């Protein structure tokens, strides 16, 4: 996992990856043990914002 962390950090995507992990576990019901990082409340703070964007429907 250090390699994944280094790559995500270099790309500036580590926080976004954790926020996506929060969506996977909090909304979609994935077992948190299957996600490669422990998720904090800070990671979970974006779940509502992400889901608002995902569920927005426009024709």
Short mmCIF file of C-alpha atoms in Angstrom, two decimals:
data_model
loop_
_atom_site.label_atom_id
_atom_site.label_comp_id
_atom_site.label_asym_id
_atom_site.label_seq_id
_atom_site.Cartn_x
_atom_site.Cartn_y
_atom_site.Cartn_z
CA UNK A 1 0.00 0.00 0.00
CA UNK A 2 2.88 2.47 0.41
CA UNK A 3 3.18 2.50 -3.39
CA UNK A 4 -0.50 3.37 -3.83
CA UNK A 5 -0.24 6.09 -1.19
CA UNK A 6 2.83 7.58 -2.85
CA UNK A 7 1.19 7.63 -6.28
CA UNK A 8 -2.08 9.12 -5.05
CA UNK A 9 -0.22 11.70 -2.99
CA UNK A 10 2.01 12.65 -5.93
CA UNK A 11 -1.09 13.18 -8.08
CA UNK A 12 -2.83 15.13 -5.31
CA UNK A 13 -5.63 12.55 -5.22
CA UNK A 14 -5.25 10.89 -1.82
CA UNK A 15 -8.03 12.92 -0.20
CA UNK A 16 -10.34 12.37 -3.17
CA UNK A 17 -9.64 8.63 -3.09
CA UNK A 18 -10.54 8.51 0.59
CA UNK A 19 -13.71 10.54 -0.04
CA UNK A 20 -14.69 8.02 -2.73
CA UNK A 21 -13.98 5.26 -0.23
CA UNK A 22 -16.37 6.94 2.16
CA UNK A 23 -19.08 6.87 -0.52
CA UNK A 24 -18.38 3.19 -1.16
CA UNK A 25 -18.68 2.30 2.51
CA UNK A 26 -21.28 4.76 3.78
CA UNK A 27 -23.67 4.82 0.81
CA UNK A 28 -23.08 1.66 -1.19
CA UNK A 29 -22.48 -0.64 1.76
CA UNK A 30 -19.02 -1.90 0.97
CA UNK A 31 -17.28 -3.49 3.94
CA UNK A 32 -14.83 -0.89 5.26
CA UNK A 33 -12.28 -3.66 5.80
CA UNK A 34 -12.08 -4.06 2.00
CA UNK A 35 -10.97 -0.45 1.49
CA UNK A 36 -7.19 -0.01 1.69
CA UNK A 37 -7.34 2.95 4.11
CA UNK A 38 -8.99 3.62 7.44
CA UNK A 39 -11.60 6.32 6.91
CA UNK A 40 -11.95 9.21 9.32
CA UNK A 41 -14.83 11.58 9.91
CA UNK A 42 -12.83 14.08 7.89
CA UNK A 43 -12.89 11.71 4.90
CA UNK A 44 -16.63 11.20 5.31
CA UNK A 45 -17.49 14.91 5.32
CA UNK A 46 -17.67 14.94 1.52
CA UNK A 47 -20.19 12.11 1.13
CA UNK A 48 -23.27 14.36 0.94
CA UNK A 49 -21.63 16.77 -1.51
CA UNK A 50 -20.48 13.94 -3.77
CA UNK A 51 -23.87 12.25 -3.72
CA UNK A 52 -25.63 15.51 -4.54
CA UNK A 53 -23.51 15.78 -7.68
CA UNK A 54 -23.86 12.09 -8.57
CA UNK A 55 -27.63 12.13 -8.18
CA UNK A 56 -28.19 15.40 -10.01
CA UNK A 57 -30.24 14.76 -13.12
CA UNK A 58 -30.36 17.14 -16.04
CA UNK A 59 -31.53 16.53 -19.57
#
